[in-house]
Short mmCIF file of C-alpha atoms in Angstrom, two decimals:
data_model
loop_
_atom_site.label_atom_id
_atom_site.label_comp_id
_atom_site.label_asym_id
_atom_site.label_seq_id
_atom_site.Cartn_x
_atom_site.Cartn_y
_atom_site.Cartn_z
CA UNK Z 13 94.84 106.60 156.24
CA UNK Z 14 93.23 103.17 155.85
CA UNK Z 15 96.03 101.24 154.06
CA UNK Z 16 93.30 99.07 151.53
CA UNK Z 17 92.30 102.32 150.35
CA UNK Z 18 95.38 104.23 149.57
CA UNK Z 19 95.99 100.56 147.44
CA UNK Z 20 93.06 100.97 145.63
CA UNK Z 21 93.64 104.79 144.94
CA UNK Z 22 97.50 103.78 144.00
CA UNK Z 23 95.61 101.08 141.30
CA UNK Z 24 94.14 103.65 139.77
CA UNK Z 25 96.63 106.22 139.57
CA UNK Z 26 99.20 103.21 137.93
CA UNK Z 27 95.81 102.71 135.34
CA UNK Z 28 95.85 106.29 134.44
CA UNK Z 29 99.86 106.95 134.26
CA UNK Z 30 99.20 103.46 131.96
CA UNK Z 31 97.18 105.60 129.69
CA UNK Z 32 99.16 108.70 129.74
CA UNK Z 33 102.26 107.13 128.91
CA UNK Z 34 100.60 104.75 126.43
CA UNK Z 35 99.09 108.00 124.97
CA UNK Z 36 101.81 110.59 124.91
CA UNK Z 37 104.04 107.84 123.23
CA UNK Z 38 101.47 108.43 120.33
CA UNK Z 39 103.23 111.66 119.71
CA UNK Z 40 106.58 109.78 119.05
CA UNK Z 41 107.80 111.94 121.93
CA UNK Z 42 111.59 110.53 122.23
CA UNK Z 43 112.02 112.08 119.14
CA UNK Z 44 111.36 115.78 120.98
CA UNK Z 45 113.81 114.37 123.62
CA UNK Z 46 110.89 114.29 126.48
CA UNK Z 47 110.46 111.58 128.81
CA UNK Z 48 106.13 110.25 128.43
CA UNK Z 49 106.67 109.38 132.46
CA UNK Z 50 106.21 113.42 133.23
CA UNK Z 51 102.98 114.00 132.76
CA UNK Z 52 101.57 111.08 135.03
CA UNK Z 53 104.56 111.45 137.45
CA UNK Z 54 103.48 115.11 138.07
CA UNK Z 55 99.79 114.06 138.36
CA UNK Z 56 101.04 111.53 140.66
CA UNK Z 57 103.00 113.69 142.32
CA UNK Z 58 100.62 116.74 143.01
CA UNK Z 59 97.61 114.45 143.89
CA UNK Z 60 99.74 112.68 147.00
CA UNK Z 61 100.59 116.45 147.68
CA UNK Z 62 97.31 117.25 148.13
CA UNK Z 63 96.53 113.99 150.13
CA UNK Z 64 99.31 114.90 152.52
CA UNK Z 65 98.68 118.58 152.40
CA UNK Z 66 96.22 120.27 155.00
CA UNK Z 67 95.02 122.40 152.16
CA UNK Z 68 90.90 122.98 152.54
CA UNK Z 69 89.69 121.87 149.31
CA UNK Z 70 86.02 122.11 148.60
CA UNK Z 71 85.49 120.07 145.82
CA UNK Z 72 88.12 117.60 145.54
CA UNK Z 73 86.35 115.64 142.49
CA UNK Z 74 87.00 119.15 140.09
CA UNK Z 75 90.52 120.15 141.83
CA UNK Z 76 91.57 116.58 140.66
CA UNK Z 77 90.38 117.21 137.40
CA UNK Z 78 92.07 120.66 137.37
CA UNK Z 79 95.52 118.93 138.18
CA UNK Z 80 95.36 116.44 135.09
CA UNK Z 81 93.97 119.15 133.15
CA UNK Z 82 97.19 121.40 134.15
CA UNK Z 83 99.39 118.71 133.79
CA UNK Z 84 98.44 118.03 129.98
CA UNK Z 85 98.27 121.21 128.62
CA UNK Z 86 101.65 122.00 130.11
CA UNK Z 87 103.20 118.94 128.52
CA UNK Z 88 100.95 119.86 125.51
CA UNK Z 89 102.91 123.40 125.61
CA UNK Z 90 106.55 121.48 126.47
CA UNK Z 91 105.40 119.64 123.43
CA UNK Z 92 104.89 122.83 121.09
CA UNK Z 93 107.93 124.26 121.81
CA UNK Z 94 110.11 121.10 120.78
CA UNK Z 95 107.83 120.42 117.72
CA UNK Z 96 108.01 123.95 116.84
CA UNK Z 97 112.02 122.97 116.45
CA UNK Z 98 111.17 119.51 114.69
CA UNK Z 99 109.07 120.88 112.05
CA UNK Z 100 111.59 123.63 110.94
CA UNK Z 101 114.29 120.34 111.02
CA UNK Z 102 111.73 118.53 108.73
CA UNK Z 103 111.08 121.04 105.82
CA UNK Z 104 115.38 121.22 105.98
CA UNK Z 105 115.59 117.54 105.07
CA UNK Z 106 112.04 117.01 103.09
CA UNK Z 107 114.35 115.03 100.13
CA UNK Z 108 115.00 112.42 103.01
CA UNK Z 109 111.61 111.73 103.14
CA UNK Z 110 110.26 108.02 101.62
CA UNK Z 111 109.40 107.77 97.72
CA UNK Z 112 105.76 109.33 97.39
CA UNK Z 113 105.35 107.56 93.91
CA UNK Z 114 105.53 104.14 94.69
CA UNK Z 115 101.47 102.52 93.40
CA UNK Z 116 100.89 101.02 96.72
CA UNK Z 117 101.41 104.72 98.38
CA UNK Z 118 99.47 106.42 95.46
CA UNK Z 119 96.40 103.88 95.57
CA UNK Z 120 96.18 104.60 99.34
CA UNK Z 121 96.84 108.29 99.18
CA UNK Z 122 93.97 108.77 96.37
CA UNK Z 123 91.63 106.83 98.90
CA UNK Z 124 92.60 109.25 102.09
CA UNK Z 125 92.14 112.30 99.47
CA UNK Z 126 88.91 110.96 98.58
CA UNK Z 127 87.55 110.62 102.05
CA UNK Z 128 89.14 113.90 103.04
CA UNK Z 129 87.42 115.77 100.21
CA UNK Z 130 84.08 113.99 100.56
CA UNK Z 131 83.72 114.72 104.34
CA UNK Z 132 84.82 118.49 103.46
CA UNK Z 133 81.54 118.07 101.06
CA UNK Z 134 79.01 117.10 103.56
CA UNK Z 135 76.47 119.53 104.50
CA UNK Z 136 77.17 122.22 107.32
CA UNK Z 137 75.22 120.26 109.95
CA UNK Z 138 76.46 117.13 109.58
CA UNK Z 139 80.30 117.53 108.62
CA UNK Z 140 81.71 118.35 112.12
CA UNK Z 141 79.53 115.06 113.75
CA UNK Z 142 81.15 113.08 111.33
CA UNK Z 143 84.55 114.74 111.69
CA UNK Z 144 84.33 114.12 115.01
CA UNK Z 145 82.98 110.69 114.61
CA UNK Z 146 85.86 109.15 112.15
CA UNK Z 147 88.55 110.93 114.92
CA UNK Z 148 87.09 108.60 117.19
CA UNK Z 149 84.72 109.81 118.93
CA UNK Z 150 81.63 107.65 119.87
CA UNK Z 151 78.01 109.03 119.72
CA UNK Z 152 77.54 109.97 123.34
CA UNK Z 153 80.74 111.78 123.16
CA UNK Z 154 79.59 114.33 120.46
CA UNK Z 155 76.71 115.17 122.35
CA UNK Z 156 78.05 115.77 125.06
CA UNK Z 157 80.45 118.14 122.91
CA UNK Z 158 77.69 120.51 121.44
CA UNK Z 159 75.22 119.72 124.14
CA UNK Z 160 72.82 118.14 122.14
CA UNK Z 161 70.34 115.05 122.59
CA UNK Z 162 71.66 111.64 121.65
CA UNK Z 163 68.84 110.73 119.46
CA UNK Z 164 69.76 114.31 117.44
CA UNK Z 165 73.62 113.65 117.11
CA UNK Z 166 72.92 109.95 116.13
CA UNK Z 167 70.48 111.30 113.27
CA UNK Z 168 72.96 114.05 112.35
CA UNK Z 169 75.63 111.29 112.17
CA UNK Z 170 73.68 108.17 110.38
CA UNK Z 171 72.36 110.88 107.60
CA UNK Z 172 76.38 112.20 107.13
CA UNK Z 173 77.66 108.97 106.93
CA UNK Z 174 74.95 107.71 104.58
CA UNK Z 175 75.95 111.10 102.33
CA UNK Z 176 79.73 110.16 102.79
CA UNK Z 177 78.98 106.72 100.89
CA UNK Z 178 77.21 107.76 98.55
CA UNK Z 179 79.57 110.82 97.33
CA UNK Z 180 82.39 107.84 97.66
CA UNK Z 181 80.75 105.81 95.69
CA UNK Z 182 79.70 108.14 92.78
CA UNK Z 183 83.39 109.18 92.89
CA UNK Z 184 84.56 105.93 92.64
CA UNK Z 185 81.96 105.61 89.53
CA UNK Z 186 83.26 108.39 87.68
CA UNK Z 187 86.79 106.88 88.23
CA UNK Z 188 85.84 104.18 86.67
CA UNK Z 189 83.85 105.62 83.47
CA UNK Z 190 86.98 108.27 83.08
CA UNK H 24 84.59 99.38 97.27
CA UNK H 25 82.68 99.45 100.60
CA UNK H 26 83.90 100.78 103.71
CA UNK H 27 82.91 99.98 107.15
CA UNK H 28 82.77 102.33 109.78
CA UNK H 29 86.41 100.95 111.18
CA UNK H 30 87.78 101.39 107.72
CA UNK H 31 86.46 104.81 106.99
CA UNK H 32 88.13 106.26 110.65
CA UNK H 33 90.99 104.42 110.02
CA UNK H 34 91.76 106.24 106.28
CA UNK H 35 90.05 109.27 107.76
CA UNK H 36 93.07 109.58 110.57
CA UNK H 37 95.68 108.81 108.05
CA UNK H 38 94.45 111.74 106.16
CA UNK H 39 94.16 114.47 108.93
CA UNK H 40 97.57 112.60 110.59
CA UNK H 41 99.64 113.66 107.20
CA UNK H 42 98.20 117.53 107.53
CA UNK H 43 101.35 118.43 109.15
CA UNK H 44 101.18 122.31 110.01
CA UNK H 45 104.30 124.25 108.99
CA UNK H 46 104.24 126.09 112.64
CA UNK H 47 102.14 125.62 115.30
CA UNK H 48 101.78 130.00 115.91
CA UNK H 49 98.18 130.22 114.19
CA UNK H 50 97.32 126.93 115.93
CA UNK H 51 94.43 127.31 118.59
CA UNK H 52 96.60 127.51 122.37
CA UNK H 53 95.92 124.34 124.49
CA UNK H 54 93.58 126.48 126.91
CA UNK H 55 91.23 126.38 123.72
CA UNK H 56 90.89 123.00 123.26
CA UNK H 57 90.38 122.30 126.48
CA UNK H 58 88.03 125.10 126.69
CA UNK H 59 86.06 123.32 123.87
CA UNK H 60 84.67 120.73 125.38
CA UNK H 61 83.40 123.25 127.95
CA UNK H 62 79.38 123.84 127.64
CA UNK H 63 80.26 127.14 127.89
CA UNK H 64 81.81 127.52 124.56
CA UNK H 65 80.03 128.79 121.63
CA UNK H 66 79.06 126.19 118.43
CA UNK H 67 80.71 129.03 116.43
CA UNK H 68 84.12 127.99 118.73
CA UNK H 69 83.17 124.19 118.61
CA UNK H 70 82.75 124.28 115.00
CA UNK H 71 86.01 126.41 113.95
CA UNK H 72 87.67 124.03 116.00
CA UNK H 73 87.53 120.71 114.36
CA UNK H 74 87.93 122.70 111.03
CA UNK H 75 91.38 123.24 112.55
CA UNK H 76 91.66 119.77 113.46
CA UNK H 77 90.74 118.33 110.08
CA UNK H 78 93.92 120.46 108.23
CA UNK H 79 96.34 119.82 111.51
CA UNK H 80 97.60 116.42 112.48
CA UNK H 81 99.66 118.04 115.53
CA UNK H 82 95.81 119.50 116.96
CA UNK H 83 94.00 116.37 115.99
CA UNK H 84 96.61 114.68 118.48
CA UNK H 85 96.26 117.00 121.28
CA UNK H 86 92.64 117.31 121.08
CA UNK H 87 92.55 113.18 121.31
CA UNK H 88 94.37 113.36 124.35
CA UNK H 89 92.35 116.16 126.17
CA UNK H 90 89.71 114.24 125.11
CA UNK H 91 90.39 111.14 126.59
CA UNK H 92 92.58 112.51 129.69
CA UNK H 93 89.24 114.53 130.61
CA UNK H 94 87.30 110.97 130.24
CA UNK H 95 90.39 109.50 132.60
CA UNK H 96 89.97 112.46 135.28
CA UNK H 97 86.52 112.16 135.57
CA UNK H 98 87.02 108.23 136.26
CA UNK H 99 90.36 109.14 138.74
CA UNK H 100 88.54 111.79 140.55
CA UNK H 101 85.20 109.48 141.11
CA UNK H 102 87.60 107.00 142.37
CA UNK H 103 89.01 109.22 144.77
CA UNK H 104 85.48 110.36 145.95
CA UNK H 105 84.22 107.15 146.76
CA UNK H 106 87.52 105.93 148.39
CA UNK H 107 88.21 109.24 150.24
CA UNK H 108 84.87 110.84 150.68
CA UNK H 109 86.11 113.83 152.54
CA UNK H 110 89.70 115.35 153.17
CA UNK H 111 91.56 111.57 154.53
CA UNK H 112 92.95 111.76 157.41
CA UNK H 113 90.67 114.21 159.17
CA UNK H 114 87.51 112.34 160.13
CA UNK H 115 89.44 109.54 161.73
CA UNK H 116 89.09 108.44 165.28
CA UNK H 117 85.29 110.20 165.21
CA UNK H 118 82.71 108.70 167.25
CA UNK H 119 79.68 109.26 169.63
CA UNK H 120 77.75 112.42 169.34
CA UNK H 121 80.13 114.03 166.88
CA UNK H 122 78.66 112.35 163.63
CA UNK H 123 75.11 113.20 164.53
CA UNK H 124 75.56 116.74 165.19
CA UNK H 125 77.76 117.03 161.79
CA UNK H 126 74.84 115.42 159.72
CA UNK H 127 72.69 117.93 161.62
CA UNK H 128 74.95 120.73 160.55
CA UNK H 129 75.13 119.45 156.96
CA UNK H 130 71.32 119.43 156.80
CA UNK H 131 71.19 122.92 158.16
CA UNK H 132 73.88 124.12 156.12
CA UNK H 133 71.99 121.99 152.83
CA UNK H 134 68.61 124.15 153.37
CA UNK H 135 70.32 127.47 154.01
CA UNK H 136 72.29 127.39 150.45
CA UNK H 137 68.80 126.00 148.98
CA UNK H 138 66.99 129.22 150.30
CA UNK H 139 70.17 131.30 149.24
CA UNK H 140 70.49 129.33 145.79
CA UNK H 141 66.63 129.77 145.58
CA UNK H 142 67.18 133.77 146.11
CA UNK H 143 70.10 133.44 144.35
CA UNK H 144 68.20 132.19 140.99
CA UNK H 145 65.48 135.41 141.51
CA UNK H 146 68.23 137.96 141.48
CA UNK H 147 70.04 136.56 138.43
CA UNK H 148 66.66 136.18 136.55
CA UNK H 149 65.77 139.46 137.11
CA UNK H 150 69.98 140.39 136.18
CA UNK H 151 69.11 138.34 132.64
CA UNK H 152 66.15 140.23 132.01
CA UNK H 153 67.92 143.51 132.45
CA UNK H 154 70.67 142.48 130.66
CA UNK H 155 68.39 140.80 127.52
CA UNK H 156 65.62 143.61 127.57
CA UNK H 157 68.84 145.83 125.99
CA UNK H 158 70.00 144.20 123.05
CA UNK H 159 68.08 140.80 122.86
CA UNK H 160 68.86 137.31 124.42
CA UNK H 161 72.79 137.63 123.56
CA UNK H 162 73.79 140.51 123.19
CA UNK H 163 75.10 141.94 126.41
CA UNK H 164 76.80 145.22 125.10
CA UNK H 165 76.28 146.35 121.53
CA UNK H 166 79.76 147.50 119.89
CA UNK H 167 80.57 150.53 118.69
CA UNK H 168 84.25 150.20 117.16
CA UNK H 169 86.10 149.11 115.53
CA UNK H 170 84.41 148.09 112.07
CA UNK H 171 85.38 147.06 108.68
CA UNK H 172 88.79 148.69 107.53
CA UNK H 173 90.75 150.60 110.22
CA UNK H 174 94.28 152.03 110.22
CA UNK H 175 96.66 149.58 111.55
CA UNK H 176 99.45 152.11 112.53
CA UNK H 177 97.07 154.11 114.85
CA UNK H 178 96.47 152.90 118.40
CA UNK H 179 93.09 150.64 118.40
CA UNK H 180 90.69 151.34 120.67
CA UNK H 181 87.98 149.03 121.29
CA UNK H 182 84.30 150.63 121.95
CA UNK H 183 81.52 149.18 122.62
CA UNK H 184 77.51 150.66 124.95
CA UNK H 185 77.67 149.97 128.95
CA UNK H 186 75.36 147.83 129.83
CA UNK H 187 73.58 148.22 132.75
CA UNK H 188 74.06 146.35 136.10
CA UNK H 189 77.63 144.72 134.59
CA UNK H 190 80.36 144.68 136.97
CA UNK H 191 83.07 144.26 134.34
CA UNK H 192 83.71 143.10 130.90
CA UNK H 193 86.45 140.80 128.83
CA UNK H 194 86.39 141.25 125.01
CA UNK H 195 87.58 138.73 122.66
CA UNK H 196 89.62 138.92 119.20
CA UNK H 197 88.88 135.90 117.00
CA UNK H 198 90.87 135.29 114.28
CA UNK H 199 88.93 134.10 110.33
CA UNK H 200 88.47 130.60 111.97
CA UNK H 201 86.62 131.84 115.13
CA UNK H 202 89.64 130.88 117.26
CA UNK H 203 90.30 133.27 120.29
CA UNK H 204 93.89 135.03 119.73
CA UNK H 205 93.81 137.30 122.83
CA UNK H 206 91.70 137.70 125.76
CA UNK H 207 91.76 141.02 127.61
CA UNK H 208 92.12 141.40 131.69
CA UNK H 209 88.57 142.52 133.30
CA UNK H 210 87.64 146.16 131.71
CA UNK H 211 85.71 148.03 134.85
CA UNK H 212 84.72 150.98 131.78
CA UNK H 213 83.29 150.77 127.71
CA UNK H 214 86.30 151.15 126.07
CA UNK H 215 89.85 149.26 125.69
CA UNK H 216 93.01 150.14 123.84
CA UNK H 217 94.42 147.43 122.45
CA UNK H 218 98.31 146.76 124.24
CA UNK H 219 100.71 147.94 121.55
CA UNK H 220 102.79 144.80 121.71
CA UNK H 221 99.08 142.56 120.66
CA UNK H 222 98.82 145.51 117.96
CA UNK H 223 101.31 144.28 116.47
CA UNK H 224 101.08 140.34 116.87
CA UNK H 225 98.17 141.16 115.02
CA UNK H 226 98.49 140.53 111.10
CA UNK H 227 97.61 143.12 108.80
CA UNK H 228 95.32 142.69 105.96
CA UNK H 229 93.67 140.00 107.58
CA UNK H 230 89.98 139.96 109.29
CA UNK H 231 89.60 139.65 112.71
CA UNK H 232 86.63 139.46 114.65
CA UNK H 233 85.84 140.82 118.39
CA UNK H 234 83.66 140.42 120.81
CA UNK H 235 82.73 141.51 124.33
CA UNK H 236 81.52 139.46 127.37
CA UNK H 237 80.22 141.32 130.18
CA UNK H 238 80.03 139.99 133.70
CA UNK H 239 77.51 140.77 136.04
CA UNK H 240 77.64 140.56 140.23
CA UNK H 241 76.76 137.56 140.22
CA UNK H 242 78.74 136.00 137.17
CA UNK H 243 76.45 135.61 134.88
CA UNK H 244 77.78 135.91 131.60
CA UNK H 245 75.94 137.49 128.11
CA UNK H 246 78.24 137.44 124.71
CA UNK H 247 77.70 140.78 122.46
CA UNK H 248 77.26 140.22 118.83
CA UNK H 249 80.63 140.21 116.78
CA UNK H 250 82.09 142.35 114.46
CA UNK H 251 84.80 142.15 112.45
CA UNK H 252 88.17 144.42 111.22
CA UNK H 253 90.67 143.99 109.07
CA UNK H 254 94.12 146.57 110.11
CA UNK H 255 95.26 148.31 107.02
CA UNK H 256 98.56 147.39 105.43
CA UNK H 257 100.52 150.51 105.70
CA UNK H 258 100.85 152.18 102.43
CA UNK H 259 104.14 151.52 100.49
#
């Protein structure tokens, strides 16, 4: 195996366990008791498997994708099962939780409810491209989601977010006449 | 006040991110949201989806990483193309002759599965046509039962027209949000009863919806229409 390649293929595998760990430790995993080094140490592990393995793979480009694929959605299920456990924990000790009534939490929690409601209010077309849109998605993304042209998702998702402002700021008008 | 874009996703998150679910059980399985960004899926699926996502912080997380860990495999298994090409380790040490006749192979092997992909395409066409000329574009078997109200302490049994030229078929049960609760085996006949022990996962008094998807030889896939039931409470 030519040794400046299996380098280059090890820089990329130490990118992507970057991003999985980075990522799972979004889910505030410790607190499940799970490590965030399993997922991209059992990517890491079955890909060298296969590189060592004499297994006649057609199509190594989608097998690799079906290993990180496998790998998530069994830590997503691993996951589950210990937030399954966490959430029953929670609603046991929801009087430990921080003061809800404190201004700076109310101003901020009127102005999520706001947005929340307002995007629930868009029209049927438009609400999911800009759902999908505020969770981060960029333009090229959603088409690719529901397999539609760019130039169709961008108009789907410049005429919701022009209706999102507008219902905000109405709201925030009748706030202030109230 | 205006919001930019940044500022509107970043109060958008911390609303879906404090719609904590009480359980995850009516939560769409990981499979789904995988399956989601498939072309495949329906917009019907797509759709109910991020309606889930918007009321659950726990599937607004999960999605974001399938999301991005697809967008990551597709860049680690290009990588691995153009660094390994074929199966490392095996094309070492060859020289001469042995290239030639291999690219002379691949070009013979290229046009036969052109001329088979070619005849391929005609047989399926024709397949479609059989399959549309039935029931329309989509609708690949039209269902028979069950509909509406039905008794949930009776066995349910799942009808639905054969279609012609189908090799087998999978139905579907949805539940209100469009989200696929079970998925049956292959069905080689028109009819399926329902496993006792998903009978009874099942909730009463709420709608469900069903749907078959038959198969033909060569794969090709056509969705029936979908109907809906609701299992009756049993009476007190």
């Amino acid at each position: 195996m030519n040794k400046d390649a299996e380098k280059e293929f090890e820089a990329f595998l130490l990118r992507f366990m970057g991003f999985i760990r980075a990522h799972i430790g979004k889910y505030n995993i410790q607190r499940y008791g799970l490590d965030p080094d399993d997922i991209a140490q059992e990517v890491r592990i079955k890909i060298w498997k296969l590189l060592e393995s004499e297994k006649n793979v057609v199509n190594y480009s989608s097998y690799i994708k079906k290993i990180v694929n496998s790998s998530v959605i069994d830590q997503i299920r691993k996951l589950r099962r210990q937030e399954e456990i966490f959430l029953r924990e929670v609603q046991n000790h929801v009087s430990d939780r921080e003061d809800p009534y404190k201004p700076e939490y109310l101003r901020a929690a009127m102005m999520k409810e706001m947005i929340g409601r307002a995007v629930e209010g868009l029209i049927a077309s438009r609400r999911n491209v800009v759902k999908l849109y505020l969770l981060n998605m960029g333009i090229e993304e959603i088409s690719r989601y529901y397999g539609w042209s760019v130039h169709k998702t961008r108009n789907l998702l410049y005429r919701g977010l022009a209706d999102l402002r507008e219902t905000m700021r109405k709201t925030e008008l009748d706030h202030e006449n109230e | 006040m205006k919001m930019n874009d940044e500022e509107l996703r970043q109060a958008y998150r911390s609303y879906v991110m404090e719609k904590t679910p009480e359980s995850r059980r009516e939560c769409p399985t990981p499979e789904a949201l995988l399956d989601a960004f498939s072309p495949e899926a329906s917009l019907e699926l797509k759709d109910a989806l991020i309606d889930h996502l918007s009321r659950c912080s726990s599937c607004a997380r999960e999605f974001e990483l399938i999301r991005e860990s697809l967008t990551q495999a597709e860049a680690l298994s290009e990588s691995f193309n153009r660094i390994y090409g074929k199966k490392p380790g095996r094309s070492s040490g060859s020289s001469g002759f042995r290239p030639f006749f291999r690219q002379a192979w691949a070009y013979t092997l290229a046009t036969m599965i052109l001329i088979s992909a070619g005849a391929g395409f005609l047989l399926i066409r024709n397949a479609r046509a059989r399959i549309a000329g039935r029931g329309g574009a989509r609708s690949g078997s039209p269902l028979v039962r069950p509909v509406g109200l039905v008794d949930g302490s009776a066995p349910l049994i799942f009808k639905w027209e054969p279609v012609e030229g189908i090799k087998y078929y999978v139905v579907e049960i949805s539940n209100e949000s469009l989200l696929p609760v079970w998925r049956s085996p292959r069905v080689f006949a028109p009819s399926l009863s329902l496993p006792p022990a998903v009978q009874t996962a099942l909730l009463k008094a709420h709608r469900y919806y069903w749907s078959v998807q038959a198969f033909d030889k060569s794969g090709y896939r056509s969705d029936s229409e979908r109907r809906t039931f609701i299992l009756e409470p049993p009476e007190d």
